[in-house]
Amino acid sequence: MLKLPGLIDPHVHLREPGATHKEDFDSGTCAALAGGVTMVLVMPNTQPPIFDAETLNIALTAAQQKARCDYAQYLGAGPDNADIVPVLAHKAAGLKMYLDSTFGELRLDDMTLWKPHFEKYPKEYPIVVHAESRSMAAAILFAAIYNRPIHIAHISLREEVLLIKAAKERGIKVTCEVCPHHLLLTSPLPQGEGPGVRGEGRLEVRPRLATQKDVDALWENLDIIDCFATDHAPHTLEEKDSANPPPGFPGLETLLPLLLTAVDLQRLTLDDVIQKSVINPGKIFNLPEQHETWIEVDEDAEYEIRAAEMFTRCGWTPFEGWKVKGKVRKVVLRGRTAFEDGKILVEPGFGKNIRLLEGKL
Ligand SMILES: [Zn+2]
């Protein structure tokens, strides 16, 4: 049995408030524990989005009642809340900025709206940006101008990882994450043509699945990539197979088996997994250590991934039927056995907001 620290996933969507038929703090944190993840950082693009004291309170109240693993909630950057979010920073995972097209209250139409957030959000808490391709270059320029750290979510392209490499070499404070699906899946379609065009809704994800050349560049530059993140973004099968499929994959329960399989294939080392799923997210997001917390993994267990055995409410996975090696057997969180042999053993509300517990975990 292999013993590892509890994993930290810095990028999950738990769909609460607003879309709890897809997931909520209960089902999503059960999925986390089953995947060996003991701390999740939760994205703010819910309905309503989490962008002020009132909406943060809605999310944190739901989490306090339902979460079974530890968590922190991101705030979303909007056009009008640059003076509001810094006051809430100590209660939040960080500030999420959607710099490519998005909808509703978190829309930042032009770069003049980025400026006050870069100026005012406290530097000891991270700004995480969804910024693809040239928007990413603009975000890195902002990090340089305002001399503050940014973390780039879910990189997927060769041009992106090479740009981040160059920025790091110049001393710009940029870190980044990659998702297993961008390391393991490629788009079956010509570049620029999204799966939705041909109705293959289950492959819809943002950033889109890229080419083999991009995937190869990510693997070749793995030392530039700071974190693994799932971008766990559940939608039901009915929604994925509809005429208008929303983008996103579930990922919490497949992260570690896929990574351990890559270790078995010698594409990664176990140290890479610990660095990018525990140590680096801890540093980048200024997270407290979780005491008496570990996971036990049967590293020789070989099996096929099955959505039917998962805790996520969405009922499917893009990795259905994949053969993997390495199964989470037991998760101990703050001294309690939280998961063992397929069963969740802690009650809703056992999970804690790490920002309100710092120093006490
Ligand atoms: Zn996301």
mmCIF file of C-alpha atoms and ligand atoms in Angstrom:
data_model
loop_
_atom_site.group_PDB
_atom_site.id
_atom_site.type_symbol
_atom_site.label_atom_id
_atom_site.label_comp_id
_atom_site.label_asym_id
_atom_site.label_seq_id
_atom_site.Cartn_x
_atom_site.Cartn_y
_atom_site.Cartn_z
ATOM 1 C CA MET A 1 0.000 0.000 0.000
ATOM 2 C CA LEU A 2 1.343 3.374 -1.031
ATOM 3 C CA LYS A 3 0.848 6.244 1.407
ATOM 4 C CA LEU A 4 0.581 9.768 -0.029
ATOM 5 C CA PRO A 5 -0.439 13.157 1.327
ATOM 6 C CA GLY A 6 -4.037 14.218 0.630
ATOM 7 C CA LEU A 7 -4.239 15.876 -2.794
ATOM 8 C CA ILE A 8 -5.249 19.492 -3.364
ATOM 9 C CA ASP A 9 -7.346 20.287 -6.434
ATOM 10 C CA PRO A 10 -7.160 24.017 -7.126
ATOM 11 C CA HIS A 11 -9.880 24.048 -9.783
ATOM 12 C CA VAL A 12 -13.327 22.491 -9.304
ATOM 13 C CA HIS A 13 -16.877 23.506 -10.160
ATOM 14 C CA LEU A 14 -19.404 22.159 -7.649
ATOM 15 C CA ARG A 15 -22.443 23.849 -9.275
ATOM 16 C CA GLU A 16 -23.879 25.189 -6.033
ATOM 17 C CA PRO A 17 -25.799 27.473 -5.921
ATOM 18 C CA GLY A 18 -27.905 27.149 -9.032
ATOM 19 C CA ALA A 19 -27.318 23.811 -10.747
ATOM 20 C CA THR A 20 -27.371 21.185 -8.041
ATOM 21 C CA HIS A 21 -28.878 18.594 -10.379
ATOM 22 C CA LYS A 22 -25.326 18.420 -11.841
ATOM 23 C CA GLU A 23 -23.430 18.442 -8.517
ATOM 24 C CA ASP A 24 -23.453 20.106 -5.090
ATOM 25 C CA PHE A 25 -21.099 20.512 -2.154
ATOM 26 C CA ASP A 26 -22.091 17.054 -0.892
ATOM 27 C CA SER A 27 -21.766 14.949 -4.049
ATOM 28 C CA GLY A 28 -18.759 16.919 -5.293
ATOM 29 C CA THR A 29 -16.776 16.548 -2.075
ATOM 30 C CA CYS A 30 -17.665 12.827 -1.892
ATOM 31 C CA ALA A 31 -16.181 12.550 -5.395
ATOM 32 C CA ALA A 32 -13.100 14.409 -4.165
ATOM 33 C CA LEU A 33 -12.546 12.044 -1.235
ATOM 34 C CA ALA A 34 -13.067 8.985 -3.438
ATOM 35 C CA GLY A 35 -10.368 10.403 -5.690
ATOM 36 C CA GLY A 36 -7.885 10.982 -2.855
ATOM 37 C CA VAL A 37 -8.468 14.751 -2.890
ATOM 38 C CA THR A 38 -8.769 16.218 0.617
ATOM 39 C CA MET A 39 -8.958 19.909 -0.306
ATOM 40 C CA VAL A 40 -10.818 21.560 -3.199
ATOM 41 C CA LEU A 41 -10.739 25.182 -4.350
ATOM 42 C CA VAL A 42 -14.198 25.937 -5.727
ATOM 43 C CA MET A 43 -14.902 28.169 -8.723
ATOM 44 C CA PRO A 44 -17.350 31.103 -8.555
ATOM 45 C CA ASN A 45 -19.236 30.931 -11.879
ATOM 46 C CA THR A 46 -22.404 29.572 -10.303
ATOM 47 C CA GLN A 47 -25.949 30.941 -10.483
ATOM 48 C CA PRO A 48 -25.785 33.474 -8.967
ATOM 49 C CA PRO A 49 -22.031 33.914 -9.359
ATOM 50 C CA ILE A 50 -20.017 34.429 -6.173
ATOM 51 C CA PHE A 51 -18.827 38.018 -6.358
ATOM 52 C CA ASP A 52 -19.776 39.916 -3.191
ATOM 53 C CA ALA A 53 -20.434 39.380 0.523
ATOM 54 C CA GLU A 54 -23.997 38.190 0.021
ATOM 55 C CA THR A 55 -23.244 35.624 -2.669
ATOM 56 C CA LEU A 56 -20.090 34.427 -0.875
ATOM 57 C CA ASN A 57 -22.262 33.823 2.146
ATOM 58 C CA ILE A 58 -24.680 31.728 0.070
ATOM 59 C CA ALA A 59 -21.873 29.454 -1.114
ATOM 60 C CA LEU A 60 -20.119 29.230 2.244
ATOM 61 C CA THR A 61 -23.354 28.425 4.056
ATOM 62 C CA ALA A 62 -24.090 25.570 1.646
ATOM 63 C CA ALA A 63 -20.504 24.340 1.954
ATOM 64 C CA GLN A 64 -20.550 24.491 5.729
ATOM 65 C CA GLN A 65 -23.651 22.295 5.819
ATOM 66 C CA LYS A 66 -22.721 19.831 3.083
ATOM 67 C CA ALA A 67 -18.992 19.580 2.341
ATOM 68 C CA ARG A 68 -17.212 16.386 3.401
ATOM 69 C CA CYS A 69 -13.655 17.407 2.466
ATOM 70 C CA ASP A 70 -11.920 20.722 3.127
ATOM 71 C CA TYR A 71 -12.479 23.580 0.726
ATOM 72 C CA ALA A 72 -12.144 27.246 -0.066
ATOM 73 C CA GLN A 73 -14.394 29.269 -2.360
ATOM 74 C CA TYR A 74 -13.138 31.604 -5.104
ATOM 75 C CA LEU A 75 -14.568 35.061 -5.667
ATOM 76 C CA GLY A 76 -15.282 36.120 -9.236
ATOM 77 C CA ALA A 77 -13.960 39.385 -10.666
ATOM 78 C CA GLY A 78 -16.712 41.480 -12.212
ATOM 79 C CA PRO A 79 -16.839 44.959 -13.758
ATOM 80 C CA ASP A 80 -18.019 46.610 -10.526
ATOM 81 C CA ASN A 81 -16.569 44.684 -7.581
ATOM 82 C CA ALA A 82 -12.839 45.586 -7.472
ATOM 83 C CA ASP A 83 -13.375 47.493 -4.210
ATOM 84 C CA ILE A 84 -15.559 44.788 -2.652
ATOM 85 C CA VAL A 85 -13.545 41.604 -3.197
ATOM 86 C CA PRO A 86 -10.300 42.647 -1.415
ATOM 87 C CA VAL A 87 -12.276 42.994 1.830
ATOM 88 C CA LEU A 88 -13.455 39.374 1.451
ATOM 89 C CA ALA A 89 -10.087 37.955 0.348
ATOM 90 C CA HIS A 90 -9.246 36.400 3.730
ATOM 91 C CA LYS A 91 -12.380 34.228 3.510
ATOM 92 C CA ALA A 92 -11.790 33.109 -0.106
ATOM 93 C CA ALA A 93 -9.519 30.796 -2.090
ATOM 94 C CA GLY A 94 -8.540 33.631 -4.406
ATOM 95 C CA LEU A 95 -9.915 35.836 -7.167
ATOM 96 C CA LYS A 96 -10.948 34.231 -10.446
ATOM 97 C CA MET A 97 -10.858 36.392 -13.551
ATOM 98 C CA TYR A 98 -12.521 35.235 -16.751
ATOM 99 C CA LEU A 99 -10.541 37.072 -19.424
ATOM 100 C CA ASP A 100 -11.929 35.246 -22.426
ATOM 101 C CA SER A 101 -15.568 35.447 -23.395
ATOM 102 C CA THR A 102 -17.977 34.604 -20.627
ATOM 103 C CA PHE A 103 -21.497 35.591 -19.701
ATOM 104 C CA GLY A 104 -23.375 37.378 -16.965
ATOM 105 C CA GLU A 105 -21.935 39.219 -14.018
ATOM 106 C CA LEU A 106 -18.355 37.966 -14.381
ATOM 107 C CA ARG A 107 -17.914 39.475 -17.813
ATOM 108 C CA LEU A 108 -14.875 41.759 -18.173
ATOM 109 C CA ASP A 109 -15.401 43.332 -21.569
ATOM 110 C CA ASP A 110 -12.186 45.274 -21.902
ATOM 111 C CA MET A 111 -8.787 45.505 -20.261
ATOM 112 C CA THR A 112 -9.580 48.707 -18.374
ATOM 113 C CA LEU A 113 -11.769 46.479 -16.180
ATOM 114 C CA TRP A 114 -8.806 44.202 -15.365
ATOM 115 C CA LYS A 115 -6.701 47.033 -13.987
ATOM 116 C CA PRO A 116 -8.420 47.763 -10.641
ATOM 117 C CA HIS A 117 -8.451 44.059 -9.761
ATOM 118 C CA PHE A 118 -4.707 43.731 -10.411
ATOM 119 C CA GLU A 119 -4.102 46.891 -8.387
ATOM 120 C CA LYS A 120 -6.302 46.133 -5.420
ATOM 121 C CA TYR A 121 -6.557 42.394 -4.765
ATOM 122 C CA PRO A 122 -4.160 41.535 -1.880
ATOM 123 C CA LYS A 123 -0.920 40.062 -3.205
ATOM 124 C CA GLU A 124 -0.807 37.285 -0.608
ATOM 125 C CA TYR A 125 -3.916 35.745 -2.178
ATOM 126 C CA PRO A 126 -3.817 34.473 -5.730
ATOM 127 C CA ILE A 127 -5.448 35.824 -8.850
ATOM 128 C CA VAL A 128 -6.347 32.913 -11.111
ATOM 129 C CA VAL A 129 -7.048 33.702 -14.741
ATOM 130 C CA HIS A 130 -8.957 31.848 -17.404
ATOM 131 C CA ALA A 131 -7.014 33.285 -20.339
ATOM 132 C CA GLU A 132 -6.288 31.308 -23.458
ATOM 133 C CA SER A 133 -3.676 31.975 -26.136
ATOM 134 C CA ARG A 134 -3.267 35.749 -26.725
ATOM 135 C CA SER A 135 -5.434 36.660 -23.725
ATOM 136 C CA MET A 136 -2.877 34.741 -21.679
ATOM 137 C CA ALA A 137 -0.101 36.925 -23.066
ATOM 138 C CA ALA A 138 -2.104 39.992 -21.997
ATOM 139 C CA ALA A 139 -2.622 38.553 -18.507
ATOM 140 C CA ILE A 140 1.106 37.898 -18.142
ATOM 141 C CA LEU A 141 1.797 41.494 -19.166
ATOM 142 C CA PHE A 142 -0.560 42.660 -16.403
ATOM 143 C CA ALA A 143 1.295 40.456 -13.891
ATOM 144 C CA ALA A 144 4.548 42.108 -14.988
ATOM 145 C CA ILE A 145 3.179 45.670 -14.917
ATOM 146 C CA TYR A 146 1.554 45.289 -11.491
ATOM 147 C CA ASN A 147 4.328 43.032 -10.187
ATOM 148 C CA ARG A 148 2.006 40.516 -8.629
ATOM 149 C CA PRO A 149 1.615 36.747 -8.948
ATOM 150 C CA ILE A 150 -0.969 35.231 -11.258
ATOM 151 C CA HIS A 151 -1.896 31.618 -11.711
ATOM 152 C CA ILE A 152 -3.032 30.527 -15.162
ATOM 153 C CA ALA A 153 -5.791 27.936 -15.203
ATOM 154 C CA HIS A 154 -5.845 24.855 -17.440
ATOM 155 C CA ILE A 155 -3.174 25.473 -20.065
ATOM 156 C CA SER A 156 -3.618 23.365 -23.185
ATOM 157 C CA LEU A 157 -1.503 24.719 -26.051
ATOM 158 C CA ARG A 158 2.146 24.521 -27.072
ATOM 159 C CA GLU A 159 2.255 28.311 -27.539
ATOM 160 C CA GLU A 160 0.959 28.750 -23.984
ATOM 161 C CA VAL A 161 3.468 26.546 -22.212
ATOM 162 C CA LEU A 162 6.331 28.099 -24.199
ATOM 163 C CA LEU A 163 5.151 31.622 -23.340
ATOM 164 C CA ILE A 164 4.924 30.748 -19.638
ATOM 165 C CA LYS A 165 8.416 29.278 -19.817
ATOM 166 C CA ALA A 166 9.755 32.526 -21.284
ATOM 167 C CA ALA A 167 7.889 34.611 -18.696
ATOM 168 C CA LYS A 168 9.272 32.512 -15.825
ATOM 169 C CA GLU A 169 12.783 32.904 -17.224
ATOM 170 C CA ARG A 170 12.303 36.687 -17.050
ATOM 171 C CA GLY A 171 11.229 36.477 -13.420
ATOM 172 C CA ILE A 172 7.555 37.303 -13.986
ATOM 173 C CA LYS A 173 5.456 35.823 -11.185
ATOM 174 C CA VAL A 174 3.406 33.380 -13.195
ATOM 175 C CA THR A 175 2.394 29.842 -12.318
ATOM 176 C CA CYS A 176 0.086 27.449 -14.154
ATOM 177 C CA GLU A 177 -1.856 24.217 -14.022
ATOM 178 C CA VAL A 178 -2.748 21.480 -16.483
ATOM 179 C CA CYS A 179 -5.714 19.099 -16.502
ATOM 180 C CA PRO A 180 -5.390 15.354 -17.139
ATOM 181 C CA HIS A 181 -7.731 15.617 -20.135
ATOM 182 C CA HIS A 182 -5.387 18.085 -21.854
ATOM 183 C CA LEU A 183 -2.479 15.687 -21.243
ATOM 184 C CA LEU A 184 -4.308 12.564 -22.387
ATOM 185 C CA LEU A 185 -6.956 13.468 -24.986
ATOM 186 C CA THR A 186 -6.663 15.178 -28.343
ATOM 187 C CA SER A 187 -9.342 16.722 -30.508
ATOM 188 C CA PRO A 188 -10.508 14.319 -33.200
ATOM 189 C CA LEU A 189 -11.366 17.339 -35.345
ATOM 190 C CA PRO A 190 -9.324 19.789 -37.430
ATOM 191 C CA GLN A 191 -7.820 22.677 -35.514
ATOM 192 C CA GLY A 192 -10.307 25.405 -34.655
ATOM 193 C CA GLU A 193 -13.347 23.239 -35.219
ATOM 194 C CA GLY A 194 -15.045 22.479 -31.917
ATOM 195 C CA PRO A 195 -16.721 19.145 -31.265
ATOM 196 C CA GLY A 196 -20.074 20.939 -30.922
ATOM 197 C CA VAL A 197 -19.979 21.687 -34.613
ATOM 198 C CA ARG A 198 -20.537 17.995 -35.293
ATOM 199 C CA GLY A 199 -22.656 17.226 -32.298
ATOM 200 C CA GLU A 200 -20.045 15.374 -30.295
ATOM 201 C CA GLY A 201 -21.154 17.078 -27.116
ATOM 202 C CA ARG A 202 -19.309 14.779 -24.742
ATOM 203 C CA LEU A 203 -16.011 16.132 -26.063
ATOM 204 C CA GLU A 204 -16.997 19.770 -25.478
ATOM 205 C CA VAL A 205 -14.640 21.369 -22.964
ATOM 206 C CA ARG A 206 -12.958 24.773 -22.507
ATOM 207 C CA PRO A 207 -10.164 25.124 -23.345
ATOM 208 C CA ARG A 208 -10.910 22.762 -26.233
ATOM 209 C CA LEU A 209 -9.013 19.521 -26.614
ATOM 210 C CA ALA A 210 -5.938 20.374 -28.659
ATOM 211 C CA THR A 211 -3.684 18.651 -31.182
ATOM 212 C CA GLN A 212 -1.089 15.934 -30.603
ATOM 213 C CA LYS A 213 1.599 18.582 -31.136
ATOM 214 C CA ASP A 214 0.169 20.583 -28.230
ATOM 215 C CA VAL A 215 -0.164 17.528 -25.995
ATOM 216 C CA ASP A 216 3.448 16.563 -26.744
ATOM 217 C CA ALA A 217 4.633 20.076 -25.843
ATOM 218 C CA LEU A 218 2.860 19.891 -22.460
ATOM 219 C CA TRP A 219 4.581 16.599 -21.626
ATOM 220 C CA GLU A 220 7.951 17.905 -22.834
ATOM 221 C CA ASN A 221 7.632 20.999 -20.637
ATOM 222 C CA LEU A 222 6.133 19.367 -17.573
ATOM 223 C CA ASP A 223 8.803 20.998 -15.394
ATOM 224 C CA ILE A 224 7.277 24.408 -16.324
ATOM 225 C CA ILE A 225 3.818 23.308 -15.137
ATOM 226 C CA ASP A 226 3.282 23.891 -11.417
ATOM 227 C CA CYS A 227 0.046 22.027 -10.669
ATOM 228 C CA PHE A 228 -2.321 19.325 -11.769
ATOM 229 C CA ALA A 229 -5.949 20.452 -11.582
ATOM 230 C CA THR A 230 -9.083 18.660 -12.703
ATOM 231 C CA ASP A 231 -11.299 21.574 -13.775
ATOM 232 C CA HIS A 232 -14.017 19.192 -12.538
ATOM 233 C CA ALA A 233 -17.003 20.650 -14.425
ATOM 234 C CA PRO A 234 -19.914 18.219 -14.314
ATOM 235 C CA HIS A 235 -22.908 18.303 -16.655
ATOM 236 C CA THR A 236 -25.460 15.518 -16.991
ATOM 237 C CA LEU A 237 -25.328 13.113 -19.920
ATOM 238 C CA GLU A 238 -28.670 14.426 -21.120
ATOM 239 C CA GLU A 239 -27.155 17.920 -21.301
ATOM 240 C CA LYS A 240 -23.945 16.690 -22.957
ATOM 241 C CA ASP A 241 -25.892 14.780 -25.601
ATOM 242 C CA SER A 242 -28.326 17.645 -26.291
ATOM 243 C CA ALA A 243 -28.292 19.947 -29.328
ATOM 244 C CA ASN A 244 -26.522 22.579 -27.240
ATOM 245 C CA PRO A 245 -23.942 20.688 -25.161
ATOM 246 C CA PRO A 246 -22.323 22.723 -22.359
ATOM 247 C CA PRO A 247 -18.516 22.460 -22.110
ATOM 248 C CA GLY A 248 -16.913 20.564 -19.232
ATOM 249 C CA PHE A 249 -15.823 17.168 -17.895
ATOM 250 C CA PRO A 250 -15.989 15.641 -14.434
ATOM 251 C CA GLY A 251 -12.496 14.802 -13.158
ATOM 252 C CA LEU A 252 -12.152 14.422 -9.392
ATOM 253 C CA GLU A 253 -12.400 10.626 -9.361
ATOM 254 C CA THR A 254 -10.131 10.014 -12.350
ATOM 255 C CA LEU A 255 -7.257 12.408 -11.510
ATOM 256 C CA LEU A 256 -5.132 10.157 -9.318
ATOM 257 C CA PRO A 257 -5.714 6.849 -11.164
ATOM 258 C CA LEU A 258 -4.723 8.560 -14.431
ATOM 259 C CA LEU A 259 -1.637 10.150 -12.854
ATOM 260 C CA LEU A 260 -0.563 6.892 -11.186
ATOM 261 C CA THR A 261 -1.001 5.077 -14.492
ATOM 262 C CA ALA A 262 1.290 7.679 -16.078
ATOM 263 C CA VAL A 263 3.772 6.980 -13.271
ATOM 264 C CA ASP A 264 3.530 3.253 -14.034
ATOM 265 C CA LEU A 265 4.248 4.034 -17.700
ATOM 266 C CA GLN A 266 7.230 6.145 -16.581
ATOM 267 C CA ARG A 267 5.834 9.314 -18.111
ATOM 268 C CA LEU A 268 5.807 10.908 -14.632
ATOM 269 C CA THR A 269 7.398 10.240 -11.274
ATOM 270 C CA LEU A 270 5.621 9.886 -7.963
ATOM 271 C CA ASP A 271 7.534 12.960 -6.873
ATOM 272 C CA ASP A 272 5.955 14.915 -9.788
ATOM 273 C CA VAL A 273 2.517 13.910 -8.486
ATOM 274 C CA ILE A 274 3.314 15.054 -4.934
ATOM 275 C CA GLN A 275 4.935 18.295 -6.105
ATOM 276 C CA LYS A 276 2.140 19.262 -8.495
ATOM 277 C CA SER A 277 -0.840 18.019 -6.486
ATOM 278 C CA VAL A 278 0.241 18.872 -2.947
ATOM 279 C CA ILE A 279 3.386 20.973 -2.472
ATOM 280 C CA ASN A 280 3.037 23.532 -5.267
ATOM 281 C CA PRO A 281 -0.694 24.253 -4.854
ATOM 282 C CA GLY A 282 -0.037 24.634 -1.129
ATOM 283 C CA LYS A 283 2.586 27.299 -1.814
ATOM 284 C CA ILE A 284 0.861 29.110 -4.680
ATOM 285 C CA PHE A 285 -2.494 29.376 -2.913
ATOM 286 C CA ASN A 286 -1.019 29.972 0.523
ATOM 287 C CA LEU A 287 -2.853 26.984 2.006
ATOM 288 C CA PRO A 288 -2.449 25.591 5.505
ATOM 289 C CA GLU A 289 -1.119 22.090 5.973
ATOM 290 C CA GLN A 290 -3.790 19.489 6.708
ATOM 291 C CA HIS A 291 -2.556 17.703 9.799
ATOM 292 C CA GLU A 292 -3.096 13.933 10.261
ATOM 293 C CA THR A 293 -4.203 13.714 6.641
ATOM 294 C CA TRP A 294 -3.106 11.064 4.153
ATOM 295 C CA ILE A 295 -4.349 8.655 1.518
ATOM 296 C CA GLU A 296 -3.582 4.979 0.990
ATOM 297 C CA VAL A 297 -3.407 3.676 -2.549
ATOM 298 C CA ASP A 298 -3.192 0.117 -3.855
ATOM 299 C CA GLU A 299 -0.635 0.834 -6.555
ATOM 300 C CA ASP A 300 -0.960 -2.614 -8.159
ATOM 301 C CA ALA A 301 -4.767 -2.622 -8.526
ATOM 302 C CA GLU A 302 -5.659 -2.705 -12.230
ATOM 303 C CA TYR A 303 -9.206 -1.930 -13.292
ATOM 304 C CA GLU A 304 -11.368 -0.054 -15.785
ATOM 305 C CA ILE A 305 -12.784 3.387 -15.070
ATOM 306 C CA ARG A 306 -16.584 3.218 -14.670
ATOM 307 C CA ALA A 307 -18.825 6.240 -14.184
ATOM 308 C CA ALA A 308 -21.423 3.940 -12.624
ATOM 309 C CA GLU A 309 -19.118 3.507 -9.610
ATOM 310 C CA MET A 310 -18.575 7.235 -9.076
ATOM 311 C CA PHE A 311 -19.974 9.714 -6.567
ATOM 312 C CA THR A 312 -20.234 12.637 -8.991
ATOM 313 C CA ARG A 313 -23.870 13.325 -9.802
ATOM 314 C CA CYS A 314 -23.275 13.799 -13.524
ATOM 315 C CA GLY A 315 -23.173 10.079 -14.336
ATOM 316 C CA TRP A 316 -20.469 9.913 -16.995
ATOM 317 C CA THR A 317 -16.747 10.400 -17.623
ATOM 318 C CA PRO A 318 -14.720 10.994 -20.788
ATOM 319 C CA PHE A 319 -12.412 8.207 -19.560
ATOM 320 C CA GLU A 320 -15.096 5.467 -19.411
ATOM 321 C CA GLY A 321 -13.496 2.059 -19.938
ATOM 322 C CA TRP A 322 -9.896 3.301 -19.673
ATOM 323 C CA LYS A 323 -7.615 0.753 -18.064
ATOM 324 C CA VAL A 324 -5.777 2.257 -15.105
ATOM 325 C CA LYS A 325 -3.437 1.081 -12.368
ATOM 326 C CA GLY A 326 -3.694 2.485 -8.842
ATOM 327 C CA LYS A 327 -6.804 2.628 -6.649
ATOM 328 C CA VAL A 328 -7.537 4.840 -3.641
ATOM 329 C CA ARG A 329 -8.366 2.510 -0.717
ATOM 330 C CA LYS A 330 -8.453 4.836 2.242
ATOM 331 C CA VAL A 331 -8.477 8.579 2.958
ATOM 332 C CA VAL A 332 -7.750 9.980 6.413
ATOM 333 C CA LEU A 333 -8.631 13.644 6.866
ATOM 334 C CA ARG A 334 -7.686 15.458 10.077
ATOM 335 C CA GLY A 335 -7.483 12.176 11.950
ATOM 336 C CA ARG A 336 -10.815 10.720 10.742
ATOM 337 C CA THR A 337 -11.118 7.936 8.174
ATOM 338 C CA ALA A 338 -13.179 9.790 5.586
ATOM 339 C CA PHE A 339 -13.241 7.144 2.853
ATOM 340 C CA GLU A 340 -12.467 3.437 2.835
ATOM 341 C CA ASP A 341 -13.053 0.689 0.255
ATOM 342 C CA GLY A 342 -15.582 2.618 -1.772
ATOM 343 C CA LYS A 343 -17.534 4.109 1.146
ATOM 344 C CA ILE A 344 -17.697 7.677 2.426
ATOM 345 C CA LEU A 345 -17.421 7.607 6.226
ATOM 346 C CA VAL A 346 -17.747 11.254 7.216
ATOM 347 C CA GLU A 347 -20.956 13.224 7.410
ATOM 348 C CA PRO A 348 -21.939 16.330 5.421
ATOM 349 C CA GLY A 349 -20.417 19.340 7.145
ATOM 350 C CA PHE A 350 -17.215 17.516 8.187
ATOM 351 C CA GLY A 351 -15.304 19.521 5.557
ATOM 352 C CA LYS A 352 -13.955 22.873 6.704
ATOM 353 C CA ASN A 353 -13.301 26.221 5.032
ATOM 354 C CA ILE A 354 -9.518 26.247 5.183
ATOM 355 C CA ARG A 355 -9.404 30.044 5.100
ATOM 356 C CA LEU A 356 -11.392 30.252 8.339
ATOM 357 C CA LEU A 357 -9.355 27.498 9.980
ATOM 358 C CA GLU A 358 -5.848 28.554 9.005
ATOM 359 C CA GLY A 359 -3.321 27.489 11.585
ATOM 360 C CA LYS A 360 -5.835 25.189 13.249
ATOM 361 C CA LEU A 361 -6.014 22.333 10.736
HETATM 362 ZN ZN ZN B 1 -13.061 25.814 -14.813
#
